C-alpha cells in the first residue's frame, strides 16, 4: 500500500494525524489532559522548580493543539505556531532558571511563600 493510498483512506475515515490513523479528537483530548495536569501542578505546588516544569507541560500541550489544528485544516500554521511556542518555552526556561538560582542563593529553599520577602 502506498503512502498516497494510506492518506486517502485516512481522509475518508475522518481527520487523522499524518496518515498514522490517530484521530484528531484523541490528540486534542491528550492535549487537554496534559494542560489540566500542568494547571494542577501550578496550582498545587509551592516549589518554584515544579511550577516551572508544570508551565512547560502546559506550553507543550498548547503546542500539540496547534499542530493538531494545523493538520486538521491542512496548513502549516500549526507547525509555525509550534516554533513560536518552542521559542517562548526556551526563553521562559532561561529566565525562570535564572530567577530560580537567585531565589535559592538568597533563601536556601525554593518555596514560593518566601517570595513576598523579596525586595525590589
JSON list of C-alpha atoms in Angstrom, two decimals:
[
{"chain": "A", "resi": 1, "resn": "UNK", "atom": "CA", "xyz": [0.00, 0.00, 0.00]},
{"chain": "A", "resi": 2, "resn": "UNK", "atom": "CA", "xyz": [1.46, 3.38, -0.97]},
{"chain": "A", "resi": 3, "resn": "UNK", "atom": "CA", "xyz": [1.54, 6.50, 1.17]},
{"chain": "A", "resi": 4, "resn": "UNK", "atom": "CA", "xyz": [-0.99, 8.21, -1.08]},
{"chain": "A", "resi": 5, "resn": "UNK", "atom": "CA", "xyz": [-3.43, 5.32, -0.58]},
{"chain": "A", "resi": 6, "resn": "UNK", "atom": "CA", "xyz": [-2.95, 5.49, 3.20]},
{"chain": "A", "resi": 7, "resn": "UNK", "atom": "CA", "xyz": [-3.55, 9.26, 3.19]},
{"chain": "A", "resi": 8, "resn": "UNK", "atom": "CA", "xyz": [-6.64, 8.87, 1.04]},
{"chain": "A", "resi": 9, "resn": "UNK", "atom": "CA", "xyz": [-8.03, 6.12, 3.27]},
{"chain": "A", "resi": 10, "resn": "UNK", "atom": "CA", "xyz": [-7.43, 8.16, 6.41]},
{"chain": "A", "resi": 11, "resn": "UNK", "atom": "CA", "xyz": [-9.06, 11.21, 4.82]},
{"chain": "A", "resi": 12, "resn": "UNK", "atom": "CA", "xyz": [-12.14, 9.11, 4.02]},
{"chain": "A", "resi": 13, "resn": "UNK", "atom": "CA", "xyz": [-12.24, 7.67, 7.55]},
{"chain": "A", "resi": 14, "resn": "UNK", "atom": "CA", "xyz": [-12.06, 11.12, 9.14]},
{"chain": "A", "resi": 15, "resn": "UNK", "atom": "CA", "xyz": [-9.33, 13.52, 10.10]},
{"chain": "A", "resi": 16, "resn": "UNK", "atom": "CA", "xyz": [-6.23, 11.58, 11.17]},
{"chain": "A", "resi": 17, "resn": "UNK", "atom": "CA", "xyz": [-2.74, 12.73, 12.05]},
{"chain": "A", "resi": 18, "resn": "UNK", "atom": "CA", "xyz": [-0.34, 12.40, 9.11]},
{"chain": "A", "resi": 19, "resn": "UNK", "atom": "CA", "xyz": [-1.86, 9.17, 7.89]},
{"chain": "A", "resi": 20, "resn": "UNK", "atom": "CA", "xyz": [-0.99, 7.35, 11.11]},
{"chain": "A", "resi": 21, "resn": "UNK", "atom": "CA", "xyz": [-4.60, 6.56, 11.95]},
{"chain": "A", "resi": 22, "resn": "UNK", "atom": "CA", "xyz": [-4.65, 8.73, 15.09]},
{"chain": "A", "resi": 23, "resn": "UNK", "atom": "CA", "xyz": [-7.92, 10.69, 15.20]},
{"chain": "A", "resi": 24, "resn": "UNK", "atom": "CA", "xyz": [-7.54, 14.40, 15.85]},
{"chain": "A", "resi": 25, "resn": "UNK", "atom": "CA", "xyz": [-10.05, 14.18, 18.69]},
{"chain": "A", "resi": 26, "resn": "UNK", "atom": "CA", "xyz": [-7.73, 11.79, 20.56]},
{"chain": "A", "resi": 27, "resn": "UNK", "atom": "CA", "xyz": [-4.79, 14.16, 20.16]},
{"chain": "A", "resi": 28, "resn": "UNK", "atom": "CA", "xyz": [-6.90, 17.11, 21.35]},
{"chain": "A", "resi": 29, "resn": "UNK", "atom": "CA", "xyz": [-8.09, 15.10, 24.36]},
{"chain": "A", "resi": 30, "resn": "UNK", "atom": "CA", "xyz": [-4.44, 14.31, 25.16]},
{"chain": "A", "resi": 31, "resn": "UNK", "atom": "CA", "xyz": [-3.61, 17.99, 24.82]},
{"chain": "A", "resi": 32, "resn": "UNK", "atom": "CA", "xyz": [-6.43, 18.97, 27.19]},
{"chain": "A", "resi": 33, "resn": "UNK", "atom": "CA", "xyz": [-5.36, 16.29, 29.67]},
{"chain": "A", "resi": 34, "resn": "UNK", "atom": "CA", "xyz": [-1.76, 17.49, 29.62]},
{"chain": "A", "resi": 35, "resn": "UNK", "atom": "CA", "xyz": [-2.92, 21.08, 30.09]},
{"chain": "A", "resi": 36, "resn": "UNK", "atom": "CA", "xyz": [-5.05, 20.06, 33.08]},
{"chain": "A", "resi": 37, "resn": "UNK", "atom": "CA", "xyz": [-2.11, 18.18, 34.63]},
{"chain": "A", "resi": 38, "resn": "UNK", "atom": "CA", "xyz": [0.11, 21.23, 34.16]},
{"chain": "A", "resi": 39, "resn": "UNK", "atom": "CA", "xyz": [-2.52, 23.55, 35.61]},
{"chain": "A", "resi": 40, "resn": "UNK", "atom": "CA", "xyz": [-2.95, 21.31, 38.64]},
{"chain": "A", "resi": 41, "resn": "UNK", "atom": "CA", "xyz": [0.82, 21.30, 39.10]},
{"chain": "A", "resi": 42, "resn": "UNK", "atom": "CA", "xyz": [0.99, 25.10, 39.01]},
{"chain": "A", "resi": 43, "resn": "UNK", "atom": "CA", "xyz": [-1.90, 25.48, 41.44]},
{"chain": "A", "resi": 44, "resn": "UNK", "atom": "CA", "xyz": [-0.95, 22.75, 43.92]},
{"chain": "A", "resi": 45, "resn": "UNK", "atom": "CA", "xyz": [2.84, 23.01, 44.14]},
{"chain": "A", "resi": 46, "resn": "UNK", "atom": "CA", "xyz": [4.72, 25.53, 46.23]},
{"chain": "A", "resi": 47, "resn": "UNK", "atom": "CA", "xyz": [8.15, 24.68, 44.78]},
{"chain": "A", "resi": 48, "resn": "UNK", "atom": "CA", "xyz": [9.28, 27.05, 42.02]},
{"chain": "A", "resi": 49, "resn": "UNK", "atom": "CA", "xyz": [11.04, 24.29, 40.07]},
{"chain": "A", "resi": 50, "resn": "UNK", "atom": "CA", "xyz": [7.91, 22.14, 39.91]},
{"chain": "A", "resi": 51, "resn": "UNK", "atom": "CA", "xyz": [5.87, 25.18, 38.93]},
{"chain": "A", "resi": 52, "resn": "UNK", "atom": "CA", "xyz": [8.23, 25.88, 36.02]},
{"chain": "A", "resi": 53, "resn": "UNK", "atom": "CA", "xyz": [8.01, 22.24, 34.91]},
{"chain": "A", "resi": 54, "resn": "UNK", "atom": "CA", "xyz": [4.22, 22.44, 35.05]},
{"chain": "A", "resi": 55, "resn": "UNK", "atom": "CA", "xyz": [4.29, 25.58, 32.91]},
{"chain": "A", "resi": 56, "resn": "UNK", "atom": "CA", "xyz": [6.42, 23.69, 30.37]},
{"chain": "A", "resi": 57, "resn": "UNK", "atom": "CA", "xyz": [3.81, 20.91, 30.29]},
{"chain": "A", "resi": 58, "resn": "UNK", "atom": "CA", "xyz": [1.08, 23.48, 29.68]},
{"chain": "A", "resi": 59, "resn": "UNK", "atom": "CA", "xyz": [3.00, 25.12, 26.84]},
{"chain": "A", "resi": 60, "resn": "UNK", "atom": "CA", "xyz": [3.73, 21.75, 25.22]},
{"chain": "A", "resi": 61, "resn": "UNK", "atom": "CA", "xyz": [0.04, 20.84, 25.38]},
{"chain": "A", "resi": 62, "resn": "UNK", "atom": "CA", "xyz": [-0.83, 24.11, 23.65]},
{"chain": "A", "resi": 63, "resn": "UNK", "atom": "CA", "xyz": [1.82, 23.38, 21.01]},
{"chain": "A", "resi": 64, "resn": "UNK", "atom": "CA", "xyz": [0.31, 19.93, 20.45]},
{"chain": "A", "resi": 65, "resn": "UNK", "atom": "CA", "xyz": [-3.11, 21.51, 19.98]},
{"chain": "A", "resi": 66, "resn": "UNK", "atom": "CA", "xyz": [-1.67, 23.94, 17.42]},
{"chain": "A", "resi": 67, "resn": "UNK", "atom": "CA", "xyz": [-0.05, 21.12, 15.45]},
{"chain": "A", "resi": 68, "resn": "UNK", "atom": "CA", "xyz": [-3.27, 19.07, 15.50]},
{"chain": "A", "resi": 69, "resn": "UNK", "atom": "CA", "xyz": [-5.31, 22.08, 14.39]},
{"chain": "A", "resi": 70, "resn": "UNK", "atom": "CA", "xyz": [-2.90, 22.83, 11.57]},
{"chain": "A", "resi": 71, "resn": "UNK", "atom": "CA", "xyz": [-3.06, 19.21, 10.48]},
{"chain": "A", "resi": 72, "resn": "UNK", "atom": "CA", "xyz": [-6.86, 19.21, 10.58]},
{"chain": "A", "resi": 73, "resn": "UNK", "atom": "CA", "xyz": [-7.04, 22.23, 8.29]},
{"chain": "A", "resi": 74, "resn": "UNK", "atom": "CA", "xyz": [-4.20, 21.07, 6.08]},
{"chain": "A", "resi": 75, "resn": "UNK", "atom": "CA", "xyz": [-1.96, 24.09, 6.61]},
{"chain": "A", "resi": 76, "resn": "UNK", "atom": "CA", "xyz": [1.45, 24.69, 8.09]},
{"chain": "A", "resi": 77, "resn": "UNK", "atom": "CA", "xyz": [0.13, 27.27, 10.57]},
{"chain": "A", "resi": 78, "resn": "UNK", "atom": "CA", "xyz": [0.22, 24.74, 13.41]},
{"chain": "A", "resi": 79, "resn": "UNK", "atom": "CA", "xyz": [3.88, 23.99, 12.85]},
{"chain": "A", "resi": 80, "resn": "UNK", "atom": "CA", "xyz": [4.70, 27.72, 12.68]},
{"chain": "A", "resi": 81, "resn": "UNK", "atom": "CA", "xyz": [2.92, 28.32, 15.97]},
{"chain": "A", "resi": 82, "resn": "UNK", "atom": "CA", "xyz": [4.80, 25.34, 17.42]},
{"chain": "A", "resi": 83, "resn": "UNK", "atom": "CA", "xyz": [8.09, 27.09, 16.58]},
{"chain": "A", "resi": 84, "resn": "UNK", "atom": "CA", "xyz": [6.86, 30.23, 18.36]},
{"chain": "A", "resi": 85, "resn": "UNK", "atom": "CA", "xyz": [5.78, 28.21, 21.42]},
{"chain": "A", "resi": 86, "resn": "UNK", "atom": "CA", "xyz": [9.14, 26.42, 21.42]},
{"chain": "A", "resi": 87, "resn": "UNK", "atom": "CA", "xyz": [10.94, 29.79, 21.35]},
{"chain": "A", "resi": 88, "resn": "UNK", "atom": "CA", "xyz": [8.76, 31.08, 24.18]},
{"chain": "A", "resi": 89, "resn": "UNK", "atom": "CA", "xyz": [9.46, 27.94, 26.22]},
{"chain": "A", "resi": 90, "resn": "UNK", "atom": "CA", "xyz": [13.22, 28.35, 25.76]},
{"chain": "A", "resi": 91, "resn": "UNK", "atom": "CA", "xyz": [13.08, 31.98, 26.87]},
{"chain": "A", "resi": 92, "resn": "UNK", "atom": "CA", "xyz": [10.87, 31.06, 29.83]},
{"chain": "A", "resi": 93, "resn": "UNK", "atom": "CA", "xyz": [13.27, 28.32, 30.87]},
{"chain": "A", "resi": 94, "resn": "UNK", "atom": "CA", "xyz": [16.31, 30.59, 30.70]},
{"chain": "A", "resi": 95, "resn": "UNK", "atom": "CA", "xyz": [14.74, 33.47, 32.62]},
{"chain": "A", "resi": 96, "resn": "UNK", "atom": "CA", "xyz": [12.91, 31.17, 35.02]},
{"chain": "A", "resi": 97, "resn": "UNK", "atom": "CA", "xyz": [16.05, 29.24, 35.90]},
{"chain": "A", "resi": 98, "resn": "UNK", "atom": "CA", "xyz": [17.98, 32.49, 36.43]},
{"chain": "A", "resi": 99, "resn": "UNK", "atom": "CA", "xyz": [15.29, 33.68, 38.85]},
{"chain": "A", "resi": 100, "resn": "UNK", "atom": "CA", "xyz": [15.26, 30.25, 40.50]},
{"chain": "A", "resi": 101, "resn": "UNK", "atom": "CA", "xyz": [19.04, 30.35, 41.07]},
{"chain": "A", "resi": 102, "resn": "UNK", "atom": "CA", "xyz": [18.85, 33.84, 42.58]},
{"chain": "A", "resi": 103, "resn": "UNK", "atom": "CA", "xyz": [15.96, 32.79, 44.78]},
{"chain": "A", "resi": 104, "resn": "UNK", "atom": "CA", "xyz": [17.82, 29.73, 46.03]},
{"chain": "A", "resi": 105, "resn": "UNK", "atom": "CA", "xyz": [21.01, 31.74, 46.57]},
{"chain": "A", "resi": 106, "resn": "UNK", "atom": "CA", "xyz": [19.14, 34.23, 48.75]},
{"chain": "A", "resi": 107, "resn": "UNK", "atom": "CA", "xyz": [16.74, 31.98, 50.73]},
{"chain": "A", "resi": 108, "resn": "UNK", "atom": "CA", "xyz": [18.33, 28.48, 50.51]},
{"chain": "A", "resi": 109, "resn": "UNK", "atom": "CA", "xyz": [14.97, 26.98, 49.53]},
{"chain": "A", "resi": 110, "resn": "UNK", "atom": "CA", "xyz": [12.57, 27.13, 46.60]},
{"chain": "A", "resi": 111, "resn": "UNK", "atom": "CA", "xyz": [9.32, 27.77, 48.49]},
{"chain": "A", "resi": 112, "resn": "UNK", "atom": "CA", "xyz": [7.07, 30.27, 46.72]},
{"chain": "A", "resi": 113, "resn": "UNK", "atom": "CA", "xyz": [5.77, 31.58, 50.04]},
{"chain": "A", "resi": 114, "resn": "UNK", "atom": "CA", "xyz": [9.20, 33.12, 50.65]},
{"chain": "A", "resi": 115, "resn": "UNK", "atom": "CA", "xyz": [8.79, 35.31, 47.54]},
{"chain": "A", "resi": 116, "resn": "UNK", "atom": "CA", "xyz": [6.99, 38.05, 49.49]},
{"chain": "A", "resi": 117, "resn": "UNK", "atom": "CA", "xyz": [10.30, 38.71, 51.29]},
{"chain": "A", "resi": 118, "resn": "UNK", "atom": "CA", "xyz": [11.96, 39.82, 48.06]},
{"chain": "A", "resi": 119, "resn": "UNK", "atom": "CA", "xyz": [12.82, 43.49, 47.80]},
{"chain": "A", "resi": 120, "resn": "UNK", "atom": "CA", "xyz": [12.98, 45.48, 44.64]}
]
